[in-house]
Amino acid sequence: MFSFISDSEIRDAMKKELERQREGLEMIPSENFTSMAVMEAVGSILTNKYSEGYAGKRYYGGNQYIDVIESKAIERAKKLFKVPYANVQPYSGSPANTEVYFSICSPGDVIMGLNLSDGGHLTHGWSTSISGKVFKSIAYHVKPDGYINIQEARELAEKNKPRLIWVGATAYTRELPFEEFGEIADDVGAYLAADISHVAGLIVGGAHKSPVDYAHIITTTTHKTLRGPRGAMIMVTNKGIEKDKDLPEKIDKIVFPGMQGGPHDHVTAGIAIALDEASKPDFTLYARQIVKNSRALASSLKQNGVKLVTDGTDNHMILIDLTPFGKGLGVFVQDALDAAGITVNKNTIPGEPSSPFYPSGIRLGTPALTTRGMKEKEMDLIGAWISEIVKLVKNNRLIENKEERVEYLKKFRLELQSNTKVKQVREQVLSLCSKFPLYPELKD
Ligand code: DSN
């Protein structure tokens, strides 16, 4: 394995990363394990090629095979998501969303998206993102029950007349209300862009509604539930073309030459392969199992006394609300779970009483564990282990003074290494992982 990498510093880190993925429970909801076929494409000679432009209209020679690959990826995306146009060149989700803005908006235009700590994405108008600096960003929120406040979004849209509205999220555990946002956008004359990065695989597998009849534009990353390589796509729906027949051309021009140079052809091949994999009946079973697992995990956590935002889940993701124990506790739970071999991420929750770096929630999900073949029975066990760790660290407090806080966290992390409970859970995690081997094809 990695036999051509003679650079031992990099090779050793790569080997350790493989070991970490194999021997731990990967529960960051935006992560997944691609097939060997996707990895082979991404690690291939395609990385050598430059192909600025589009199939048949390139600025470099020698693109006859790249044209085949990119055209296949586009054809498969169109078929799978039932759209008349797709661009598969965006480097990742944030560039894709930025390209949408510059295709249809001018600086200073009003745009709307879900507030960051309510589950929205940085690129949906948050102040530190270019989207919140260049455009006049209006945020809608979730209600006290954690569900998107559609009434507030309607009122804000009617008052502010946005050019573009985003429906989509990065930390939202319920079905996205595409139809309702479609009506709001139509009523105020806005474009509706659905960012389905998190749920694309669920949509393709029939485990989440599709925005195709309601949105004008759809963006998605390709590496989350869709289980492809790191990359992204921008699609236009029939509704989008009815609103603006030039939308595909505008998007193509903004992606290249507007914002990007040469496409990552190795990634495009990986996307084409992943889209083919996602079109198979097995993928439908996979998508449905992700949601079954997520629901089983949510009920295990609740039974063990852990509070969840919206009290459950409809998708691949769960958001733990740690505020019953105190504010800013996400870092303690994330680090303790890490020590036990369970990888999650600390996350803000709606009405966050602390800060994005020291938030009061934990975001976790089931796409990667489901790829490994785990089912409800395993989720039940994992929910109990996570709850034990939450209870172990819940009495810690985030110290106000920054220097003292750093010292306190250092000591906390050191103590985790010898903690009996953490060691016990770590052993159980190791034993579970050994029953669901990851990448057995990669030999030492
Ligand atoms: N950071 C990605 C996620 O984890 O959801 C979104 O950018």
CSV table of C-alpha atoms and ligand atoms in Angstrom, one decimal:
chain,number,residue,atom,x,y,z
A,1,MET,CA,0.0,0.0,0.0
A,2,PHE,CA,1.3,3.5,-0.9
A,3,SER,CA,4.3,1.6,-2.3
A,4,PHE,CA,5.3,4.4,-4.7
A,5,ILE,CA,5.4,7.0,-2.0
A,6,SER,CA,9.0,7.0,-0.8
A,7,ASP,CA,8.5,10.3,1.1
A,8,SER,CA,8.2,8.6,4.5
A,9,GLU,CA,6.8,11.6,6.3
A,10,ILE,CA,3.8,11.7,4.0
A,11,ARG,CA,3.4,7.9,3.6
A,12,ASP,CA,3.4,7.3,7.4
A,13,ALA,CA,0.8,10.0,7.9
A,14,MET,CA,-1.3,8.4,5.1
A,15,LYS,CA,-1.0,5.0,6.6
A,16,LYS,CA,-2.0,6.3,10.0
A,17,GLU,CA,-5.0,8.0,8.5
A,18,LEU,CA,-6.1,4.8,6.9
A,19,GLU,CA,-5.7,3.0,10.3
A,20,ARG,CA,-7.8,5.8,11.9
A,21,GLN,CA,-10.5,5.4,9.4
A,22,ARG,CA,-10.5,1.6,9.8
A,23,GLU,CA,-10.4,1.5,13.6
A,24,GLY,CA,-12.8,4.3,14.4
A,25,LEU,CA,-16.4,5.2,13.9
A,26,GLU,CA,-16.6,8.0,11.3
A,27,MET,CA,-19.7,9.9,12.2
A,28,ILE,CA,-19.2,13.4,10.6
A,29,PRO,CA,-22.4,13.6,8.5
A,30,SER,CA,-20.6,15.2,5.6
A,31,GLU,CA,-18.1,12.4,5.2
A,32,ASN,CA,-18.3,9.0,3.6
A,33,PHE,CA,-16.1,6.2,2.1
A,34,THR,CA,-15.9,6.2,-1.7
A,35,SER,CA,-15.7,3.0,-3.7
A,36,MET,CA,-12.2,1.7,-4.8
A,37,ALA,CA,-13.3,2.6,-8.3
A,38,VAL,CA,-13.8,6.2,-7.4
A,39,MET,CA,-10.5,6.3,-5.6
A,40,GLU,CA,-8.7,4.7,-8.5
A,41,ALA,CA,-10.1,7.5,-10.8
A,42,VAL,CA,-9.1,10.2,-8.4
A,43,GLY,CA,-5.6,8.9,-8.0
A,44,SER,CA,-5.0,8.4,-11.8
A,45,ILE,CA,-3.2,9.9,-14.7
A,46,LEU,CA,-6.1,12.2,-15.4
A,47,THR,CA,-4.6,14.5,-12.9
A,48,ASN,CA,-2.0,15.3,-15.5
A,49,LYS,CA,-4.3,17.0,-18.0
A,50,TYR,CA,-5.4,20.5,-18.6
A,51,SER,CA,-8.8,21.0,-20.3
A,52,GLU,CA,-10.0,24.5,-19.8
A,53,GLY,CA,-13.3,25.0,-21.6
A,54,TYR,CA,-16.0,22.5,-22.3
A,55,ALA,CA,-16.3,19.3,-24.3
A,56,GLY,CA,-15.7,20.1,-28.0
A,57,LYS,CA,-14.6,23.7,-27.1
A,58,ARG,CA,-11.3,23.3,-25.2
A,59,TYR,CA,-8.4,25.7,-25.0
A,60,TYR,CA,-5.9,22.9,-25.1
A,61,GLY,CA,-5.2,19.9,-27.4
A,62,GLY,CA,-5.4,16.3,-26.5
A,63,ASN,CA,-8.8,16.4,-24.8
A,64,GLN,CA,-10.6,13.7,-26.8
A,65,TYR,CA,-10.8,11.3,-23.9
A,66,ILE,CA,-11.4,14.0,-21.3
A,67,ASP,CA,-14.4,15.1,-23.4
A,68,VAL,CA,-15.8,11.5,-23.2
A,69,ILE,CA,-15.4,11.5,-19.4
A,70,GLU,CA,-16.9,14.9,-18.8
A,71,SER,CA,-19.8,14.3,-21.2
A,72,LYS,CA,-20.6,11.0,-19.4
A,73,ALA,CA,-20.6,12.7,-16.0
A,74,ILE,CA,-23.0,15.4,-17.3
A,75,GLU,CA,-25.3,12.9,-19.0
A,76,ARG,CA,-25.4,10.8,-15.8
A,77,ALA,CA,-26.0,13.8,-13.5
A,78,LYS,CA,-28.9,15.0,-15.8
A,79,LYS,CA,-30.5,11.5,-15.8
A,80,LEU,CA,-30.1,10.9,-12.1
A,81,PHE,CA,-31.4,14.3,-10.9
A,82,LYS,CA,-33.9,14.6,-13.8
A,83,VAL,CA,-32.6,18.0,-14.9
A,84,PRO,CA,-31.9,19.4,-18.4
A,85,TYR,CA,-28.5,20.9,-17.6
A,86,ALA,CA,-25.5,20.1,-15.3
A,87,ASN,CA,-22.0,21.6,-14.9
A,88,VAL,CA,-19.7,19.1,-13.2
A,89,GLN,CA,-16.6,21.4,-13.1
A,90,PRO,CA,-17.0,23.3,-9.8
A,91,TYR,CA,-14.0,22.5,-7.5
A,92,SER,CA,-16.2,22.1,-4.4
A,93,GLY,CA,-19.4,23.3,-2.8
A,94,SER,CA,-18.4,26.8,-1.8
A,95,PRO,CA,-17.1,27.7,-5.3
A,96,ALA,CA,-20.3,26.2,-6.8
A,97,ASN,CA,-22.5,28.4,-4.6
A,98,THR,CA,-20.4,31.4,-5.3
A,99,GLU,CA,-20.7,30.7,-9.0
A,100,VAL,CA,-24.5,30.6,-8.7
A,101,TYR,CA,-24.4,34.1,-7.2
A,102,PHE,CA,-22.3,35.6,-9.9
A,103,SER,CA,-24.4,33.9,-12.6
A,104,ILE,CA,-27.6,35.7,-11.6
A,105,CYS,CA,-26.9,38.4,-9.0
A,106,SER,CA,-25.0,41.7,-9.1
A,107,PRO,CA,-23.0,43.0,-6.1
A,108,GLY,CA,-25.4,44.6,-3.6
A,109,ASP,CA,-28.4,42.5,-4.6
A,110,VAL,CA,-30.6,41.1,-1.8
A,111,ILE,CA,-30.2,37.4,-1.1
A,112,MET,CA,-31.7,35.1,1.6
A,113,GLY,CA,-30.5,32.0,3.3
A,114,LEU,CA,-30.9,30.1,6.5
A,115,ASN,CA,-28.9,31.6,9.4
A,116,LEU,CA,-25.6,29.9,10.2
A,117,SER,CA,-26.4,28.8,13.8
A,118,ASP,CA,-29.8,27.7,12.7
A,119,GLY,CA,-28.1,25.2,10.4
A,120,GLY,CA,-27.4,27.3,7.3
A,121,HIS,CA,-24.2,27.2,5.3
A,122,LEU,CA,-21.5,29.9,5.3
A,123,THR,CA,-22.0,30.5,1.6
A,124,HIS,CA,-25.8,31.2,2.1
A,125,GLY,CA,-25.0,34.7,3.2
A,126,TRP,CA,-23.0,34.6,6.4
A,127,SER,CA,-21.1,37.7,7.3
A,128,THR,CA,-17.6,36.2,7.1
A,129,SER,CA,-18.2,34.6,3.7
A,130,ILE,CA,-17.9,36.5,0.4
A,131,SER,CA,-21.7,35.9,0.0
A,132,GLY,CA,-22.4,38.0,3.1
A,133,LYS,CA,-19.9,40.7,2.1
A,134,VAL,CA,-20.8,41.3,-1.6
A,135,PHE,CA,-24.6,40.8,-1.3
A,136,LYS,CA,-27.2,42.2,1.1
A,137,SER,CA,-27.9,39.1,3.1
A,138,ILE,CA,-31.1,38.5,4.9
A,139,ALA,CA,-31.3,35.4,7.2
A,140,TYR,CA,-34.3,33.4,8.0
A,141,HIS,CA,-34.3,31.1,11.1
A,142,VAL,CA,-35.8,28.0,12.6
A,143,LYS,CA,-38.7,28.1,15.1
A,144,PRO,CA,-38.2,27.2,18.8
A,145,ASP,CA,-39.0,23.5,17.8
A,146,GLY,CA,-36.0,23.6,15.5
A,147,TYR,CA,-38.0,23.4,12.2
A,148,ILE,CA,-37.4,26.0,9.5
A,149,ASN,CA,-39.7,29.0,10.1
A,150,ILE,CA,-41.4,29.2,6.7
A,151,GLN,CA,-43.7,32.0,7.8
A,152,GLU,CA,-40.8,34.2,8.8
A,153,ALA,CA,-39.0,33.4,5.5
A,154,ARG,CA,-42.2,34.4,3.5
A,155,GLU,CA,-42.5,37.7,5.4
A,156,LEU,CA,-38.8,38.5,4.9
A,157,ALA,CA,-39.0,37.7,1.2
A,158,GLU,CA,-42.1,39.8,0.7
A,159,LYS,CA,-40.6,42.7,2.5
A,160,ASN,CA,-37.0,42.6,1.1
A,161,LYS,CA,-37.7,41.2,-2.4
A,162,PRO,CA,-34.5,39.1,-2.7
A,163,ARG,CA,-33.0,38.3,-6.1
A,164,LEU,CA,-32.0,34.8,-4.9
A,165,ILE,CA,-33.2,32.6,-2.0
A,166,TRP,CA,-31.3,29.5,-0.8
A,167,VAL,CA,-33.1,26.4,0.6
A,168,GLY,CA,-30.6,24.0,2.0
A,169,ALA,CA,-28.5,23.5,5.1
A,170,THR,CA,-25.4,22.1,6.6
A,171,ALA,CA,-26.8,21.2,10.1
A,172,TYR,CA,-30.5,20.5,9.7
A,173,THR,CA,-32.1,17.2,10.6
A,174,ARG,CA,-35.5,17.4,8.9
A,175,GLU,CA,-36.8,17.3,5.4
A,176,LEU,CA,-36.1,20.5,3.5
A,177,PRO,CA,-39.3,22.4,2.6
A,178,PHE,CA,-38.6,22.7,-1.1
A,179,GLU,CA,-42.2,23.1,-2.2
A,180,GLU,CA,-43.0,25.9,0.3
A,181,PHE,CA,-39.8,27.8,-0.7
A,182,GLY,CA,-40.7,27.3,-4.4
A,183,GLU,CA,-44.0,29.1,-3.7
A,184,ILE,CA,-42.3,31.9,-1.8
A,185,ALA,CA,-39.7,32.5,-4.6
A,186,ASP,CA,-42.4,32.5,-7.2
A,187,ASP,CA,-44.5,35.0,-5.3
A,188,VAL,CA,-41.7,37.5,-5.0
A,189,GLY,CA,-40.1,36.8,-8.3
A,190,ALA,CA,-36.8,35.4,-6.8
A,191,TYR,CA,-34.6,32.6,-8.1
A,192,LEU,CA,-34.7,29.6,-5.8
A,193,ALA,CA,-31.4,27.7,-5.4
A,194,ALA,CA,-31.6,24.4,-3.6
A,195,ASP,CA,-28.3,23.4,-2.0
A,196,ILE,CA,-28.7,19.7,-1.6
A,197,SER,CA,-25.1,18.9,-0.7
A,198,HIS,CA,-26.0,17.0,2.4
A,199,VAL,CA,-29.0,15.1,1.1
A,200,ALA,CA,-28.1,14.5,-2.6
A,201,GLY,CA,-27.6,10.7,-2.0
A,202,LEU,CA,-30.8,10.5,-0.1
A,203,ILE,CA,-32.7,12.2,-2.9
A,204,VAL,CA,-31.3,9.9,-5.5
A,205,GLY,CA,-32.1,6.9,-3.4
A,206,GLY,CA,-35.7,8.1,-2.8
A,207,ALA,CA,-35.1,8.7,0.9
A,208,HIS,CA,-35.7,12.5,0.7
A,209,LYS,CA,-37.9,14.7,-1.5
A,210,SER,CA,-36.3,16.2,-4.6
A,211,PRO,CA,-36.3,20.0,-5.2
A,212,VAL,CA,-36.4,19.4,-9.0
A,213,ASP,CA,-40.0,20.7,-9.5
A,214,TYR,CA,-39.6,23.7,-7.2
A,215,ALA,CA,-36.1,25.2,-7.5
A,216,HIS,CA,-34.6,26.9,-10.5
A,217,ILE,CA,-31.0,25.9,-9.7
A,218,ILE,CA,-29.6,23.0,-7.7
A,219,THR,CA,-26.1,22.8,-6.3
A,220,THR,CA,-24.5,19.8,-4.6
A,221,THR,CA,-21.2,18.5,-3.5
A,222,THR,CA,-20.5,15.0,-4.7
A,223,HIS,CA,-18.7,13.6,-1.6
A,224,LYS,CA,-21.3,13.5,1.1
A,225,THR,CA,-24.3,11.1,1.0
A,226,LEU,CA,-23.7,10.8,-2.8
A,227,ARG,CA,-20.5,9.0,-2.0
A,228,GLY,CA,-18.3,10.3,-4.8
A,229,PRO,CA,-15.0,12.2,-4.8
A,230,ARG,CA,-14.6,15.7,-3.4
A,231,GLY,CA,-16.2,18.0,-6.0
A,232,ALA,CA,-19.5,19.7,-6.9
A,233,MET,CA,-22.1,20.2,-9.5
A,234,ILE,CA,-24.5,23.0,-10.5
A,235,MET,CA,-27.7,22.0,-12.2
A,236,VAL,CA,-30.6,23.9,-13.7
A,237,THR,CA,-34.1,22.5,-13.7
A,238,ASN,CA,-36.9,22.9,-16.3
A,239,LYS,CA,-38.4,25.5,-14.1
A,240,GLY,CA,-35.1,27.4,-14.1
A,241,ILE,CA,-35.0,27.3,-17.9
A,242,GLU,CA,-38.6,28.5,-18.1
A,243,LYS,CA,-37.6,31.5,-15.9
A,244,ASP,CA,-34.4,32.2,-17.8
A,245,LYS,CA,-33.5,30.3,-20.9
A,246,ASP,CA,-30.0,31.6,-20.8
A,247,LEU,CA,-29.3,30.3,-17.3
A,248,PRO,CA,-27.2,27.3,-18.4
A,249,GLU,CA,-25.0,29.5,-20.6
A,250,LYS,CA,-24.6,32.0,-17.8
A,251,ILE,CA,-23.5,29.3,-15.4
A,252,ASP,CA,-21.1,27.7,-17.8
A,253,LYS,CA,-19.5,31.1,-18.4
A,254,ILE,CA,-19.1,32.0,-14.8
A,255,VAL,CA,-17.6,28.6,-13.9
A,256,PHE,CA,-15.1,28.9,-16.7
A,257,PRO,CA,-13.6,31.4,-17.4
A,258,GLY,CA,-15.5,33.5,-14.8
A,259,MET,CA,-14.2,31.9,-11.6
A,260,GLN,CA,-12.2,28.8,-12.4
A,261,GLY,CA,-9.4,27.5,-14.6
A,262,GLY,CA,-8.9,24.0,-15.7
A,263,PRO,CA,-11.3,21.4,-14.4
A,264,HIS,CA,-10.0,18.6,-12.2
A,265,ASP,CA,-10.4,15.8,-14.7
A,266,HIS,CA,-9.5,13.0,-12.3
A,267,VAL,CA,-12.3,14.2,-10.0
A,268,THR,CA,-14.7,14.5,-13.0
A,269,ALA,CA,-14.0,10.8,-13.7
A,270,GLY,CA,-14.7,10.0,-10.1
A,271,ILE,CA,-18.0,11.9,-10.2
A,272,ALA,CA,-19.0,10.0,-13.4
A,273,ILE,CA,-18.3,6.7,-11.7
A,274,ALA,CA,-20.1,7.7,-8.4
A,275,LEU,CA,-23.2,8.8,-10.4
A,276,ASP,CA,-23.3,5.5,-12.1
A,277,GLU,CA,-23.0,3.7,-8.7
A,278,ALA,CA,-25.8,5.9,-7.3
A,279,SER,CA,-28.1,4.9,-10.2
A,280,LYS,CA,-28.0,1.2,-9.1
A,281,PRO,CA,-30.8,-0.5,-7.0
A,282,ASP,CA,-28.2,-1.1,-4.2
A,283,PHE,CA,-27.9,2.6,-3.7
A,284,THR,CA,-31.6,2.9,-3.0
A,285,LEU,CA,-31.2,0.4,-0.2
A,286,TYR,CA,-28.1,2.3,1.0
A,287,ALA,CA,-29.9,5.6,1.1
A,288,ARG,CA,-32.9,4.2,3.0
A,289,GLN,CA,-30.6,2.4,5.4
A,290,ILE,CA,-28.8,5.7,6.2
A,291,VAL,CA,-32.1,7.2,7.4
A,292,LYS,CA,-33.1,4.0,9.3
A,293,ASN,CA,-29.8,4.1,11.0
A,294,SER,CA,-30.1,7.8,11.8
A,295,ARG,CA,-33.5,7.2,13.4
A,296,ALA,CA,-32.3,4.2,15.4
A,297,LEU,CA,-29.3,6.3,16.6
A,298,ALA,CA,-31.6,9.2,17.5
A,299,SER,CA,-33.8,7.0,19.6
A,300,SER,CA,-30.9,5.3,21.4
A,301,LEU,CA,-29.5,8.7,22.3
A,302,LYS,CA,-32.8,10.0,23.5
A,303,GLN,CA,-33.5,6.8,25.6
A,304,ASN,CA,-30.1,7.5,27.2
A,305,GLY,CA,-31.0,11.0,28.2
A,306,VAL,CA,-29.4,13.1,25.4
A,307,LYS,CA,-31.4,16.0,24.0
A,308,LEU,CA,-31.7,16.4,20.2
A,309,VAL,CA,-32.5,19.5,18.2
A,310,THR,CA,-36.0,18.9,16.7
A,311,ASP,CA,-36.2,15.9,19.0
A,312,GLY,CA,-35.1,13.5,16.2
A,313,THR,CA,-34.3,13.2,12.5
A,314,ASP,CA,-35.7,12.7,9.0
A,315,ASN,CA,-32.3,12.4,7.3
A,316,HIS,CA,-28.7,11.2,7.8
A,317,MET,CA,-27.9,13.7,10.6
A,318,ILE,CA,-28.5,14.3,14.3
A,319,LEU,CA,-27.8,17.4,16.2
A,320,ILE,CA,-27.2,17.0,19.9
A,321,ASP,CA,-28.2,19.9,22.1
A,322,LEU,CA,-25.8,20.0,25.1
A,323,THR,CA,-27.4,23.1,26.8
A,324,PRO,CA,-29.2,21.1,29.5
A,325,PHE,CA,-25.7,20.5,30.9
A,326,GLY,CA,-24.2,23.9,30.2
A,327,LYS,CA,-23.0,26.2,27.4
A,328,GLY,CA,-20.1,25.7,25.0
A,329,LEU,CA,-19.6,22.0,25.9
A,330,GLY,CA,-19.2,20.8,22.3
A,331,VAL,CA,-15.5,20.8,22.5
A,332,PHE,CA,-15.4,18.5,25.5
A,333,VAL,CA,-17.7,16.0,24.0
A,334,GLN,CA,-16.0,16.1,20.6
A,335,ASP,CA,-12.5,15.5,22.2
A,336,ALA,CA,-13.7,12.8,24.5
A,337,LEU,CA,-15.4,10.9,21.6
A,338,ASP,CA,-12.3,11.4,19.6
A,339,ALA,CA,-10.3,9.7,22.3
A,340,ALA,CA,-12.8,6.8,22.3
A,341,GLY,CA,-12.5,6.5,18.5
A,342,ILE,CA,-15.8,8.1,17.5
A,343,THR,CA,-15.3,11.1,15.2
A,344,VAL,CA,-18.0,13.8,15.2
A,345,ASN,CA,-17.9,17.6,15.0
A,346,LYS,CA,-18.8,20.3,17.5
A,347,ASN,CA,-21.5,22.5,16.0
A,348,THR,CA,-23.6,25.5,16.8
A,349,ILE,CA,-27.2,24.9,17.7
A,350,PRO,CA,-30.2,27.2,17.1
A,351,GLY,CA,-30.1,30.1,19.6
A,352,GLU,CA,-26.4,29.2,20.3
A,353,PRO,CA,-25.5,30.7,23.7
A,354,SER,CA,-21.8,30.3,23.2
A,355,SER,CA,-19.7,30.8,20.0
A,356,PRO,CA,-19.0,28.9,16.6
A,357,PHE,CA,-15.5,27.8,17.9
A,358,TYR,CA,-16.9,26.7,21.3
A,359,PRO,CA,-20.4,25.8,20.4
A,360,SER,CA,-23.0,23.9,22.5
A,361,GLY,CA,-23.9,21.1,20.1
A,362,ILE,CA,-22.6,18.0,18.4
A,363,ARG,CA,-23.4,17.2,14.8
A,364,LEU,CA,-23.2,13.5,13.8
A,365,GLY,CA,-24.6,11.2,11.2
A,366,THR,CA,-24.7,7.8,9.6
A,367,PRO,CA,-23.6,7.9,5.9
A,368,ALA,CA,-20.1,6.5,6.5
A,369,LEU,CA,-21.1,3.8,9.0
A,370,THR,CA,-23.9,2.7,6.7
A,371,THR,CA,-21.3,2.3,3.9
A,372,ARG,CA,-19.4,0.0,6.2
A,373,GLY,CA,-22.6,-2.2,6.5
A,374,MET,CA,-23.7,-1.2,10.0
A,375,LYS,CA,-27.4,-1.4,10.8
A,376,GLU,CA,-29.9,-0.5,13.5
A,377,LYS,CA,-28.4,-3.0,16.0
A,378,GLU,CA,-25.0,-1.3,15.9
A,379,MET,CA,-26.7,2.2,16.1
A,380,ASP,CA,-28.3,1.2,19.3
A,381,LEU,CA,-24.9,0.3,20.8
A,382,ILE,CA,-23.2,3.4,19.4
A,383,GLY,CA,-26.0,5.6,20.8
A,384,ALA,CA,-25.4,4.2,24.3
A,385,TRP,CA,-21.6,4.7,24.1
A,386,ILE,CA,-22.0,8.3,22.9
A,387,SER,CA,-24.4,8.9,25.8
A,388,GLU,CA,-21.9,7.5,28.3
A,389,ILE,CA,-19.2,9.8,27.0
A,390,VAL,CA,-21.6,12.8,27.2
A,391,LYS,CA,-22.4,12.0,30.8
A,392,LEU,CA,-18.7,11.6,31.6
A,393,VAL,CA,-17.7,15.1,30.5
A,394,LYS,CA,-21.0,17.0,31.1
A,395,ASN,CA,-19.8,18.7,34.3
A,396,ASN,CA,-16.8,20.5,32.6
A,397,ARG,CA,-17.2,24.2,32.2
A,398,LEU,CA,-15.8,26.5,29.5
A,399,ILE,CA,-13.5,28.9,31.3
A,400,GLU,CA,-14.0,32.6,30.3
A,401,ASN,CA,-10.3,33.6,30.5
A,402,LYS,CA,-8.7,32.5,27.2
A,403,GLU,CA,-5.3,31.5,28.6
A,404,GLU,CA,-6.7,29.6,31.5
A,405,ARG,CA,-9.1,27.9,29.0
A,406,VAL,CA,-6.3,26.7,26.8
A,407,GLU,CA,-4.5,25.2,29.9
A,408,TYR,CA,-7.7,23.6,31.2
A,409,LEU,CA,-8.4,22.0,27.8
A,410,LYS,CA,-4.8,20.7,27.6
A,411,LYS,CA,-5.2,19.0,31.0
A,412,PHE,CA,-8.7,17.7,30.0
A,413,ARG,CA,-7.3,16.1,26.8
A,414,LEU,CA,-4.3,14.6,28.7
A,415,GLU,CA,-6.6,13.1,31.3
A,416,LEU,CA,-8.9,11.6,28.7
A,417,GLN,CA,-6.0,9.3,27.6
A,418,SER,CA,-6.0,7.4,30.9
A,419,ASN,CA,-9.7,7.6,31.6
A,420,THR,CA,-11.2,4.1,32.3
A,421,LYS,CA,-14.6,4.9,30.7
A,422,VAL,CA,-13.0,6.3,27.6
A,423,LYS,CA,-10.7,3.2,27.3
A,424,GLN,CA,-13.7,0.9,27.8
A,425,VAL,CA,-15.6,2.6,24.9
A,426,ARG,CA,-12.5,2.6,22.8
A,427,GLU,CA,-12.2,-1.2,23.2
A,428,GLN,CA,-15.8,-1.7,22.2
A,429,VAL,CA,-15.4,0.6,19.2
A,430,LEU,CA,-12.3,-1.4,18.1
A,431,SER,CA,-14.1,-4.7,18.4
A,432,LEU,CA,-17.1,-3.3,16.4
A,433,CYS,CA,-14.9,-1.9,13.7
A,434,SER,CA,-13.1,-5.3,13.3
A,435,LYS,CA,-16.5,-6.8,12.3
A,436,PHE,CA,-17.0,-4.3,9.5
A,437,PRO,CA,-13.7,-4.2,7.6
A,438,LEU,CA,-12.9,-1.0,5.7
A,439,TYR,CA,-11.0,-1.2,2.4
A,440,PRO,CA,-9.8,-4.8,2.7
A,441,GLU,CA,-8.5,-4.4,-0.8
A,442,LEU,CA,-5.7,-2.1,0.5
A,443,LYS,CA,-3.1,-4.5,1.8
A,444,ASP,CA,-0.1,-3.6,4.0
B,1,DSN,N1,-18.2,21.7,5.9
B,1,DSN,C1,-19.3,21.0,5.2
B,1,DSN,C2,-20.1,20.2,6.1
B,1,DSN,O1,-19.4,19.5,6.9
B,1,DSN,O2,-21.3,20.2,6.2
B,1,DSN,C3,-20.0,22.0,4.6
B,1,DSN,O3,-19.2,23.0,4.0
